[in-house]
């Protein structure tokens, strides 16, 4: 019989706002029912995704990662918006869900989103079957769970092959959920650690769990309207995930460009930024040591050096990319036309109003004593 999931191994004590479970490398067996001959199939890359997105590991370095043998829990606490846990699960078999479903209750009961990683280079029919079984178990103990499917290593396919794989996975999963009469929210993304697609996919996963998302989107829309801007992203500077954007469609190339602006600001701040660890500007900075490097000789987290930095970068087409600090490890990156530079005072005034509104979301003022009964 398949062994039950191991107990979580963790060194964290804080309670997150949300929890992710990332799954799951497939197993293949040369002799059904014989654990001694069971071998691991080619790894799907779920641990690599986590290391690249949240630990700044180079994609090429992930080739040397070992397979996941136990549940590994990682706290992500970059900012007031980005607070959750990622549980990296070892590869279960189909029997783990069908014969020992009760063992998964502690994992799925507090899970906000189940991120299932499929290796598009392998035959993923068996992985879809296991995902269907996992969702049956998860929905029983947690009706609010959401499912995000990453069709991973999509860079190995051509443009047509990628969309065909995404459509095929979505159609198969929709049919499986319909057959089981499940109403689990499902989204399918094409991802690769060698481009920005995995960052965009995880950005959308995180956004779905932010209760402030509609308000943030409305604030960004109003900011662009007042400043005649074209596009805006609210970024987490540590992971380079965008927490919110305005209501206009996201262009992948523009997102990559805005993401690169953060790298430029951090690199320049690394050289010319303050290196005094006693500076009061950085007393509140508390980025995880695994997520950011430290400035040589200064002890200040690398992202902290850019915490109060701003940048105006003129592009070859005449547009201007502007980066401004909003809160700890949170920055606003906007694309504006060249003529907005002549209205810099107006832009700065509206940005101050935007930043004040965001900080109210993070730390709302104390409410006045109630004068009337309110029913919910």
mmCIF file of C-alpha atoms in Angstrom:
data_model
loop_
_atom_site.group_PDB
_atom_site.id
_atom_site.type_symbol
_atom_site.label_atom_id
_atom_site.label_comp_id
_atom_site.label_asym_id
_atom_site.label_seq_id
_atom_site.Cartn_x
_atom_site.Cartn_y
_atom_site.Cartn_z
ATOM 1 C CA UNK A 1 0.000 0.000 0.000
ATOM 2 C CA UNK A 2 1.081 3.573 -0.595
ATOM 3 C CA UNK A 3 2.663 5.271 2.380
ATOM 4 C CA UNK A 4 0.780 8.174 4.016
ATOM 5 C CA UNK A 5 2.047 11.730 3.575
ATOM 6 C CA UNK A 6 4.873 12.578 5.972
ATOM 7 C CA UNK A 7 4.383 15.129 8.687
ATOM 8 C CA UNK A 8 5.239 18.710 7.738
ATOM 9 C CA UNK A 9 8.756 19.796 8.505
ATOM 10 C CA UNK A 10 8.901 23.456 9.398
ATOM 11 C CA UNK A 11 10.911 26.013 11.286
ATOM 12 C CA UNK A 12 8.230 28.690 11.124
ATOM 13 C CA UNK A 13 5.955 29.837 13.926
ATOM 14 C CA UNK A 14 3.935 32.686 12.368
ATOM 15 C CA UNK A 15 0.405 32.123 11.187
ATOM 16 C CA UNK A 16 0.013 33.170 7.526
ATOM 17 C CA UNK A 17 -2.971 34.802 5.913
ATOM 18 C CA UNK A 18 -3.088 32.091 3.237
ATOM 19 C CA UNK A 19 -1.521 28.764 2.448
ATOM 20 C CA UNK A 20 -0.499 27.228 -0.855
ATOM 21 C CA UNK A 21 0.125 23.582 -1.550
ATOM 22 C CA UNK A 22 2.329 22.958 -4.563
ATOM 23 C CA UNK A 23 2.160 19.557 -6.197
ATOM 24 C CA UNK A 24 3.274 17.052 -7.309
ATOM 25 C CA UNK A 25 6.013 15.037 -8.982
ATOM 26 C CA UNK A 26 4.744 11.845 -10.613
ATOM 27 C CA UNK A 27 5.851 8.359 -9.712
ATOM 28 C CA UNK A 28 5.974 5.442 -12.118
ATOM 29 C CA UNK A 29 6.209 1.839 -11.017
ATOM 30 C CA UNK A 30 7.720 -1.059 -12.883
ATOM 31 C CA UNK A 31 5.841 -3.502 -10.658
ATOM 32 C CA UNK A 32 2.481 -2.277 -9.351
ATOM 33 C CA UNK A 33 2.231 -2.510 -5.590
ATOM 34 C CA UNK A 34 5.956 -3.061 -5.103
ATOM 35 C CA UNK A 35 7.531 -0.006 -3.428
ATOM 36 C CA UNK A 36 11.009 -1.448 -3.859
ATOM 37 C CA UNK A 37 10.831 -1.158 -7.625
ATOM 38 C CA UNK A 38 9.030 2.172 -7.724
ATOM 39 C CA UNK A 39 11.142 4.881 -9.280
ATOM 40 C CA UNK A 40 10.620 8.596 -9.663
ATOM 41 C CA UNK A 41 9.698 9.924 -13.071
ATOM 42 C CA UNK A 42 11.323 12.998 -14.496
ATOM 43 C CA UNK A 43 10.717 15.788 -12.018
ATOM 44 C CA UNK A 44 8.003 18.243 -12.992
ATOM 45 C CA UNK A 45 9.782 21.320 -11.602
ATOM 46 C CA UNK A 46 7.556 22.466 -8.726
ATOM 47 C CA UNK A 47 10.457 22.987 -6.311
ATOM 48 C CA UNK A 48 12.363 24.839 -9.024
ATOM 49 C CA UNK A 49 9.442 27.243 -9.436
ATOM 50 C CA UNK A 50 9.435 28.017 -5.730
ATOM 51 C CA UNK A 51 13.201 28.564 -5.599
ATOM 52 C CA UNK A 52 13.241 30.843 -8.648
ATOM 53 C CA UNK A 53 10.234 32.949 -7.626
ATOM 54 C CA UNK A 54 10.716 33.265 -3.874
ATOM 55 C CA UNK A 55 14.413 32.574 -3.281
ATOM 56 C CA UNK A 56 16.030 34.322 -6.267
ATOM 57 C CA UNK A 57 17.750 31.144 -7.429
ATOM 58 C CA UNK A 58 19.071 31.117 -10.969
ATOM 59 C CA UNK A 59 17.068 28.777 -13.237
ATOM 60 C CA UNK A 60 20.247 26.910 -14.156
ATOM 61 C CA UNK A 61 21.038 26.228 -10.494
ATOM 62 C CA UNK A 62 17.736 24.385 -10.061
ATOM 63 C CA UNK A 63 19.168 21.496 -12.059
ATOM 64 C CA UNK A 64 21.030 20.463 -8.904
ATOM 65 C CA UNK A 65 18.026 20.470 -6.568
ATOM 66 C CA UNK A 66 17.168 17.192 -4.910
ATOM 67 C CA UNK A 67 13.725 15.678 -5.155
ATOM 68 C CA UNK A 68 11.142 16.495 -2.489
ATOM 69 C CA UNK A 69 10.979 13.735 0.130
ATOM 70 C CA UNK A 70 8.867 15.449 2.799
ATOM 71 C CA UNK A 71 6.490 18.369 3.152
ATOM 72 C CA UNK A 72 8.576 21.542 3.216
ATOM 73 C CA UNK A 73 6.853 24.636 4.570
ATOM 74 C CA UNK A 74 8.152 28.089 3.617
ATOM 75 C CA UNK A 75 6.942 31.387 5.058
ATOM 76 C CA UNK A 76 6.621 34.261 2.588
ATOM 77 C CA UNK A 77 6.381 37.542 4.493
ATOM 78 C CA UNK A 78 7.714 40.201 2.152
ATOM 79 C CA UNK A 79 5.109 42.889 2.795
ATOM 80 C CA UNK A 80 1.713 43.526 4.341
ATOM 81 C CA UNK A 81 0.108 42.250 1.132
ATOM 82 C CA UNK A 82 2.346 39.249 0.510
ATOM 83 C CA UNK A 83 1.951 36.992 3.532
ATOM 84 C CA UNK A 84 1.341 33.284 3.102
ATOM 85 C CA UNK A 85 2.926 29.859 3.338
ATOM 86 C CA UNK A 86 4.012 27.561 0.532
ATOM 87 C CA UNK A 87 3.833 23.853 1.263
ATOM 88 C CA UNK A 88 5.984 21.848 -1.146
ATOM 89 C CA UNK A 89 4.522 18.331 -1.167
ATOM 90 C CA UNK A 90 6.285 15.071 -1.992
ATOM 91 C CA UNK A 91 4.937 13.061 -4.924
ATOM 92 C CA UNK A 92 1.955 10.909 -3.919
ATOM 93 C CA UNK A 93 0.395 8.113 -5.932
ATOM 94 C CA UNK A 94 -3.219 7.868 -6.974
ATOM 95 C CA UNK A 95 -3.775 5.381 -4.142
ATOM 96 C CA UNK A 96 -2.729 8.003 -1.598
ATOM 97 C CA UNK A 97 -5.888 9.964 -2.400
ATOM 98 C CA UNK A 98 -8.272 7.071 -2.989
ATOM 99 C CA UNK A 99 -7.244 4.747 -0.132
ATOM 100 C CA UNK A 100 -5.853 7.140 2.477
ATOM 101 C CA UNK A 101 -7.857 10.293 1.895
ATOM 102 C CA UNK A 102 -8.097 11.108 5.619
ATOM 103 C CA UNK A 103 -4.329 11.560 5.781
ATOM 104 C CA UNK A 104 -4.617 14.625 3.514
ATOM 105 C CA UNK A 105 -7.177 16.477 5.623
ATOM 106 C CA UNK A 106 -4.542 18.417 7.648
ATOM 107 C CA UNK A 107 -2.940 19.555 4.392
ATOM 108 C CA UNK A 108 -6.041 20.640 2.490
ATOM 109 C CA UNK A 109 -8.184 21.933 5.353
ATOM 110 C CA UNK A 110 -6.252 25.195 5.643
ATOM 111 C CA UNK A 111 -5.187 25.431 2.015
ATOM 112 C CA UNK A 112 -6.287 28.534 0.121
ATOM 113 C CA UNK A 113 -5.005 27.444 -3.271
ATOM 114 C CA UNK A 114 -3.713 24.157 -4.662
ATOM 115 C CA UNK A 115 -1.051 24.754 -7.308
ATOM 116 C CA UNK A 116 -0.643 21.628 -9.411
ATOM 117 C CA UNK A 117 2.412 21.485 -11.677
ATOM 118 C CA UNK A 118 2.257 19.336 -14.813
ATOM 119 C CA UNK A 119 5.342 18.551 -16.895
ATOM 120 C CA UNK A 120 4.164 19.236 -20.431
ATOM 121 C CA UNK A 121 7.068 17.190 -21.835
ATOM 122 C CA UNK A 122 5.652 14.002 -20.283
ATOM 123 C CA UNK A 123 2.406 12.131 -20.809
ATOM 124 C CA UNK A 124 0.251 14.035 -18.332
ATOM 125 C CA UNK A 125 -2.854 11.848 -18.435
ATOM 126 C CA UNK A 126 -1.862 10.119 -15.173
ATOM 127 C CA UNK A 127 -1.108 13.472 -13.526
ATOM 128 C CA UNK A 128 -4.578 14.755 -14.448
ATOM 129 C CA UNK A 129 -6.121 11.628 -12.916
ATOM 130 C CA UNK A 130 -4.251 12.261 -9.668
ATOM 131 C CA UNK A 131 -5.278 15.911 -9.693
ATOM 132 C CA UNK A 132 -8.916 14.916 -10.058
ATOM 133 C CA UNK A 133 -8.574 12.552 -7.081
ATOM 134 C CA UNK A 134 -6.802 15.237 -5.058
ATOM 135 C CA UNK A 135 -9.561 17.772 -5.737
ATOM 136 C CA UNK A 136 -12.221 15.286 -4.622
ATOM 137 C CA UNK A 137 -10.432 14.937 -1.283
ATOM 138 C CA UNK A 138 -9.648 18.654 -0.993
ATOM 139 C CA UNK A 139 -13.184 19.830 -1.756
ATOM 140 C CA UNK A 140 -14.642 17.563 0.942
ATOM 141 C CA UNK A 141 -12.549 19.064 3.745
ATOM 142 C CA UNK A 142 -12.256 22.567 2.281
ATOM 143 C CA UNK A 143 -15.078 23.704 -0.052
ATOM 144 C CA UNK A 144 -13.306 27.049 -0.638
ATOM 145 C CA UNK A 145 -10.113 25.597 -2.085
ATOM 146 C CA UNK A 146 -9.021 26.900 -5.486
ATOM 147 C CA UNK A 147 -7.032 24.999 -8.095
ATOM 148 C CA UNK A 148 -4.294 26.537 -10.240
ATOM 149 C CA UNK A 149 -2.679 24.287 -12.844
ATOM 150 C CA UNK A 150 0.784 25.176 -14.138
ATOM 151 C CA UNK A 151 1.505 23.539 -17.492
ATOM 152 C CA UNK A 152 5.232 23.716 -16.885
ATOM 153 C CA UNK A 153 8.318 23.634 -19.143
ATOM 154 C CA UNK A 154 6.235 25.219 -21.895
ATOM 155 C CA UNK A 155 9.388 26.788 -23.349
ATOM 156 C CA UNK A 156 10.195 23.382 -24.859
ATOM 157 C CA UNK A 157 7.162 23.612 -27.146
ATOM 158 C CA UNK A 158 6.444 25.799 -30.108
ATOM 159 C CA UNK A 159 3.915 28.602 -29.966
ATOM 160 C CA UNK A 160 1.123 26.449 -31.359
ATOM 161 C CA UNK A 161 2.054 23.478 -29.179
ATOM 162 C CA UNK A 162 1.865 25.561 -26.002
ATOM 163 C CA UNK A 163 -1.675 26.764 -26.574
ATOM 164 C CA UNK A 164 -2.732 23.284 -27.672
ATOM 165 C CA UNK A 165 -1.362 21.797 -24.432
ATOM 166 C CA UNK A 166 -3.047 24.460 -22.315
ATOM 167 C CA UNK A 167 -6.374 23.943 -24.054
ATOM 168 C CA UNK A 168 -6.084 20.155 -23.785
ATOM 169 C CA UNK A 169 -5.355 20.238 -20.032
ATOM 170 C CA UNK A 170 -8.178 22.683 -19.393
ATOM 171 C CA UNK A 171 -10.692 20.629 -21.375
ATOM 172 C CA UNK A 172 -9.704 17.365 -19.687
ATOM 173 C CA UNK A 173 -9.850 18.872 -16.192
ATOM 174 C CA UNK A 174 -13.185 20.553 -16.884
ATOM 175 C CA UNK A 175 -14.590 17.214 -18.006
ATOM 176 C CA UNK A 176 -13.172 15.409 -14.973
ATOM 177 C CA UNK A 177 -14.649 17.976 -12.581
ATOM 178 C CA UNK A 178 -17.991 17.778 -14.366
ATOM 179 C CA UNK A 179 -18.027 13.989 -14.076
ATOM 180 C CA UNK A 180 -17.374 14.267 -10.328
ATOM 181 C CA UNK A 181 -19.866 17.121 -9.957
ATOM 182 C CA UNK A 182 -17.220 19.367 -8.439
ATOM 183 C CA UNK A 183 -17.362 23.167 -8.632
ATOM 184 C CA UNK A 184 -13.743 23.911 -7.749
ATOM 185 C CA UNK A 185 -12.482 27.142 -9.403
ATOM 186 C CA UNK A 186 -9.880 26.131 -11.981
ATOM 187 C CA UNK A 187 -7.321 28.104 -13.984
ATOM 188 C CA UNK A 188 -4.574 26.812 -16.277
ATOM 189 C CA UNK A 189 -1.319 28.705 -16.950
ATOM 190 C CA UNK A 190 1.640 28.114 -19.245
ATOM 191 C CA UNK A 191 4.864 28.494 -17.248
ATOM 192 C CA UNK A 192 8.630 28.263 -17.552
ATOM 193 C CA UNK A 193 11.393 29.263 -15.151
ATOM 194 C CA UNK A 194 13.445 30.569 -18.090
ATOM 195 C CA UNK A 195 11.147 33.523 -18.770
ATOM 196 C CA UNK A 196 8.686 35.722 -16.886
ATOM 197 C CA UNK A 197 5.694 33.436 -17.431
ATOM 198 C CA UNK A 198 6.046 31.744 -14.030
ATOM 199 C CA UNK A 199 6.162 35.147 -12.303
ATOM 200 C CA UNK A 200 3.038 36.296 -14.110
ATOM 201 C CA UNK A 201 1.230 33.048 -13.259
ATOM 202 C CA UNK A 202 2.121 33.256 -9.571
ATOM 203 C CA UNK A 203 1.149 36.917 -9.570
ATOM 204 C CA UNK A 204 -2.360 35.972 -10.658
ATOM 205 C CA UNK A 205 -2.494 33.203 -8.062
ATOM 206 C CA UNK A 206 -1.583 35.656 -5.298
ATOM 207 C CA UNK A 207 -3.960 38.340 -6.567
ATOM 208 C CA UNK A 208 -6.917 35.994 -6.285
ATOM 209 C CA UNK A 209 -6.269 35.703 -2.552
ATOM 210 C CA UNK A 210 -5.983 39.436 -1.874
ATOM 211 C CA UNK A 211 -9.216 40.864 -0.431
ATOM 212 C CA UNK A 212 -7.936 44.378 -1.247
ATOM 213 C CA UNK A 213 -7.525 43.622 -4.979
ATOM 214 C CA UNK A 214 -10.691 45.436 -6.227
ATOM 215 C CA UNK A 215 -9.779 48.542 -4.222
ATOM 216 C CA UNK A 216 -6.182 48.496 -5.441
ATOM 217 C CA UNK A 217 -7.306 48.128 -9.042
ATOM 218 C CA UNK A 218 -9.697 51.048 -8.660
ATOM 219 C CA UNK A 219 -6.942 53.197 -7.146
ATOM 220 C CA UNK A 220 -4.612 52.384 -10.031
ATOM 221 C CA UNK A 221 -7.317 53.217 -12.586
ATOM 222 C CA UNK A 222 -7.949 56.583 -10.943
ATOM 223 C CA UNK A 223 -4.230 57.332 -10.724
ATOM 224 C CA UNK A 224 -3.724 56.685 -14.444
ATOM 225 C CA UNK A 225 -6.780 58.743 -15.341
ATOM 226 C CA UNK A 226 -5.598 61.765 -13.365
ATOM 227 C CA UNK A 227 -2.029 61.518 -14.712
ATOM 228 C CA UNK A 228 -2.838 60.457 -18.297
ATOM 229 C CA UNK A 229 -0.843 57.273 -17.724
ATOM 230 C CA UNK A 230 -0.931 54.138 -19.872
ATOM 231 C CA UNK A 231 -0.268 51.209 -17.514
ATOM 232 C CA UNK A 232 0.524 50.652 -13.836
ATOM 233 C CA UNK A 233 1.737 47.709 -11.743
ATOM 234 C CA UNK A 234 1.996 47.440 -7.966
ATOM 235 C CA UNK A 235 5.044 45.217 -7.427
ATOM 236 C CA UNK A 236 6.508 43.250 -4.578
ATOM 237 C CA UNK A 237 10.171 44.183 -5.027
ATOM 238 C CA UNK A 238 11.553 41.020 -3.450
ATOM 239 C CA UNK A 239 9.770 38.411 -5.569
ATOM 240 C CA UNK A 240 8.883 40.709 -8.524
ATOM 241 C CA UNK A 241 5.290 39.502 -8.417
ATOM 242 C CA UNK A 242 2.769 42.188 -9.283
ATOM 243 C CA UNK A 243 0.127 42.427 -6.599
ATOM 244 C CA UNK A 244 -2.305 44.493 -8.656
ATOM 245 C CA UNK A 245 -2.620 46.279 -11.969
ATOM 246 C CA UNK A 246 -5.163 48.539 -13.596
ATOM 247 C CA UNK A 247 -8.166 47.232 -15.511
ATOM 248 C CA UNK A 248 -6.522 47.344 -18.957
ATOM 249 C CA UNK A 249 -5.160 44.032 -20.351
ATOM 250 C CA UNK A 250 -1.653 42.988 -19.344
ATOM 251 C CA UNK A 251 0.906 42.832 -22.136
ATOM 252 C CA UNK A 252 3.551 40.226 -21.345
ATOM 253 C CA UNK A 253 6.406 42.220 -22.867
ATOM 254 C CA UNK A 254 5.445 45.314 -20.890
ATOM 255 C CA UNK A 255 5.299 43.281 -17.683
ATOM 256 C CA UNK A 256 8.807 41.956 -18.386
ATOM 257 C CA UNK A 257 10.031 45.494 -18.985
ATOM 258 C CA UNK A 258 8.524 46.777 -15.737
ATOM 259 C CA UNK A 259 9.975 43.810 -13.880
ATOM 260 C CA UNK A 260 13.424 44.591 -15.279
ATOM 261 C CA UNK A 261 13.125 48.150 -13.960
ATOM 262 C CA UNK A 262 13.100 46.719 -10.428
ATOM 263 C CA UNK A 263 16.355 44.874 -11.143
ATOM 264 C CA UNK A 264 17.921 48.085 -12.450
ATOM 265 C CA UNK A 265 16.896 50.080 -9.371
ATOM 266 C CA UNK A 266 18.130 47.382 -6.981
ATOM 267 C CA UNK A 267 21.450 47.023 -8.831
ATOM 268 C CA UNK A 268 22.080 50.778 -8.852
ATOM 269 C CA UNK A 269 21.005 51.076 -5.213
ATOM 270 C CA UNK A 270 23.395 48.245 -4.361
ATOM 271 C CA UNK A 271 26.267 50.445 -5.535
ATOM 272 C CA UNK A 272 25.129 53.939 -4.597
ATOM 273 C CA UNK A 273 22.483 53.377 -1.923
ATOM 274 C CA UNK A 274 22.976 53.932 1.829
ATOM 275 C CA UNK A 275 24.891 51.241 3.672
ATOM 276 C CA UNK A 276 24.304 52.359 7.252
ATOM 277 C CA UNK A 277 22.494 49.500 9.054
ATOM 278 C CA UNK A 278 21.538 51.901 11.861
ATOM 279 C CA UNK A 279 19.616 54.165 9.490
ATOM 280 C CA UNK A 280 16.080 54.640 10.727
ATOM 281 C CA UNK A 281 14.868 54.373 7.157
ATOM 282 C CA UNK A 282 15.407 50.643 7.288
ATOM 283 C CA UNK A 283 14.471 49.808 10.872
ATOM 284 C CA UNK A 284 11.126 48.370 9.748
ATOM 285 C CA UNK A 285 12.641 46.326 6.943
ATOM 286 C CA UNK A 286 12.397 42.615 7.700
ATOM 287 C CA UNK A 287 12.761 40.704 4.465
ATOM 288 C CA UNK A 288 13.543 36.991 4.816
ATOM 289 C CA UNK A 289 17.260 36.302 4.627
ATOM 290 C CA UNK A 290 16.651 33.624 2.020
ATOM 291 C CA UNK A 291 14.876 36.057 -0.262
ATOM 292 C CA UNK A 292 17.351 38.924 -0.498
ATOM 293 C CA UNK A 293 21.084 39.350 -0.321
ATOM 294 C CA UNK A 294 22.805 41.776 2.014
ATOM 295 C CA UNK A 295 24.813 44.781 0.984
ATOM 296 C CA UNK A 296 28.471 44.078 1.408
ATOM 297 C CA UNK A 297 29.700 45.408 4.730
ATOM 298 C CA UNK A 298 26.435 47.127 5.547
ATOM 299 C CA UNK A 299 24.087 44.417 6.731
ATOM 300 C CA UNK A 300 21.104 46.089 5.083
ATOM 301 C CA UNK A 301 18.880 43.777 3.000
ATOM 302 C CA UNK A 302 19.435 44.394 -0.701
ATOM 303 C CA UNK A 303 15.818 45.312 -1.361
ATOM 304 C CA UNK A 304 16.012 47.810 1.486
ATOM 305 C CA UNK A 305 18.629 49.783 -0.403
ATOM 306 C CA UNK A 306 15.975 50.397 -3.056
ATOM 307 C CA UNK A 307 13.139 50.883 -0.569
ATOM 308 C CA UNK A 308 13.175 54.682 -0.880
ATOM 309 C CA UNK A 309 14.607 54.843 -4.392
ATOM 310 C CA UNK A 310 12.775 56.165 -7.427
ATOM 311 C CA UNK A 311 13.566 56.010 -11.116
ATOM 312 C CA UNK A 312 12.573 57.602 -14.416
ATOM 313 C CA UNK A 313 13.657 55.617 -17.468
ATOM 314 C CA UNK A 314 13.013 56.978 -20.951
ATOM 315 C CA UNK A 315 12.388 54.302 -23.580
ATOM 316 C CA UNK A 316 13.340 54.464 -27.240
ATOM 317 C CA UNK A 317 9.722 55.046 -28.272
ATOM 318 C CA UNK A 318 9.481 58.170 -26.119
ATOM 319 C CA UNK A 319 7.519 56.613 -23.257
ATOM 320 C CA UNK A 320 8.739 56.853 -19.677
ATOM 321 C CA UNK A 321 8.856 54.127 -17.031
ATOM 322 C CA UNK A 322 8.620 55.468 -13.487
ATOM 323 C CA UNK A 323 9.221 53.535 -10.269
ATOM 324 C CA UNK A 324 8.235 54.899 -6.868
ATOM 325 C CA UNK A 325 8.346 53.374 -3.403
ATOM 326 C CA UNK A 326 4.903 52.818 -1.837
ATOM 327 C CA UNK A 327 5.574 50.753 1.286
ATOM 328 C CA UNK A 328 8.105 48.270 2.609
ATOM 329 C CA UNK A 329 9.236 46.228 -0.421
ATOM 330 C CA UNK A 330 6.242 47.488 -2.439
ATOM 331 C CA UNK A 331 6.690 49.761 -5.459
ATOM 332 C CA UNK A 332 4.509 51.347 -8.133
ATOM 333 C CA UNK A 333 5.814 51.038 -11.704
ATOM 334 C CA UNK A 334 3.976 53.083 -14.318
ATOM 335 C CA UNK A 335 4.256 53.597 -18.055
ATOM 336 C CA UNK A 336 3.535 57.167 -19.130
ATOM 337 C CA UNK A 337 3.946 59.248 -22.230
ATOM 338 C CA UNK A 338 6.825 61.679 -22.596
ATOM 339 C CA UNK A 339 4.594 64.729 -22.127
ATOM 340 C CA UNK A 340 3.818 63.732 -18.526
ATOM 341 C CA UNK A 341 7.324 64.856 -17.523
ATOM 342 C CA UNK A 342 6.127 68.420 -18.008
ATOM 343 C CA UNK A 343 3.449 67.715 -15.372
ATOM 344 C CA UNK A 344 5.734 66.121 -12.831
ATOM 345 C CA UNK A 345 4.169 68.095 -9.985
ATOM 346 C CA UNK A 346 0.731 66.745 -10.852
ATOM 347 C CA UNK A 347 2.066 63.198 -11.059
ATOM 348 C CA UNK A 348 3.827 63.536 -7.713
ATOM 349 C CA UNK A 349 0.710 64.952 -6.037
ATOM 350 C CA UNK A 350 -1.489 62.099 -7.305
ATOM 351 C CA UNK A 351 1.126 59.534 -6.317
ATOM 352 C CA UNK A 352 1.150 60.858 -2.756
ATOM 353 C CA UNK A 353 -2.634 60.479 -2.641
ATOM 354 C CA UNK A 354 -2.319 56.943 -4.032
ATOM 355 C CA UNK A 355 0.332 55.990 -1.472
ATOM 356 C CA UNK A 356 -1.739 57.401 1.389
ATOM 357 C CA UNK A 357 -4.755 55.361 0.233
ATOM 358 C CA UNK A 358 -2.679 52.167 0.040
ATOM 359 C CA UNK A 359 -1.330 52.725 3.532
ATOM 360 C CA UNK A 360 -4.871 53.167 4.829
ATOM 361 C CA UNK A 361 -5.644 49.732 3.368
ATOM 362 C CA UNK A 362 -2.656 48.284 5.210
ATOM 363 C CA UNK A 363 -3.273 50.085 8.489
ATOM 364 C CA UNK A 364 -6.858 51.413 8.656
ATOM 365 C CA UNK A 365 -7.545 54.149 11.221
ATOM 366 C CA UNK A 366 -9.304 53.119 14.451
ATOM 367 C CA UNK A 367 -13.055 53.072 14.059
ATOM 368 C CA UNK A 368 -15.302 55.402 16.015
ATOM 369 C CA UNK A 369 -17.468 53.952 18.809
ATOM 370 C CA UNK A 370 -20.588 52.411 17.364
ATOM 371 C CA UNK A 371 -23.761 54.434 17.830
ATOM 372 C CA UNK A 372 -26.201 51.990 16.296
ATOM 373 C CA UNK A 373 -26.602 48.249 16.010
ATOM 374 C CA UNK A 374 -25.502 46.800 12.680
ATOM 375 C CA UNK A 375 -26.684 43.454 11.413
ATOM 376 C CA UNK A 376 -24.575 41.323 9.120
#
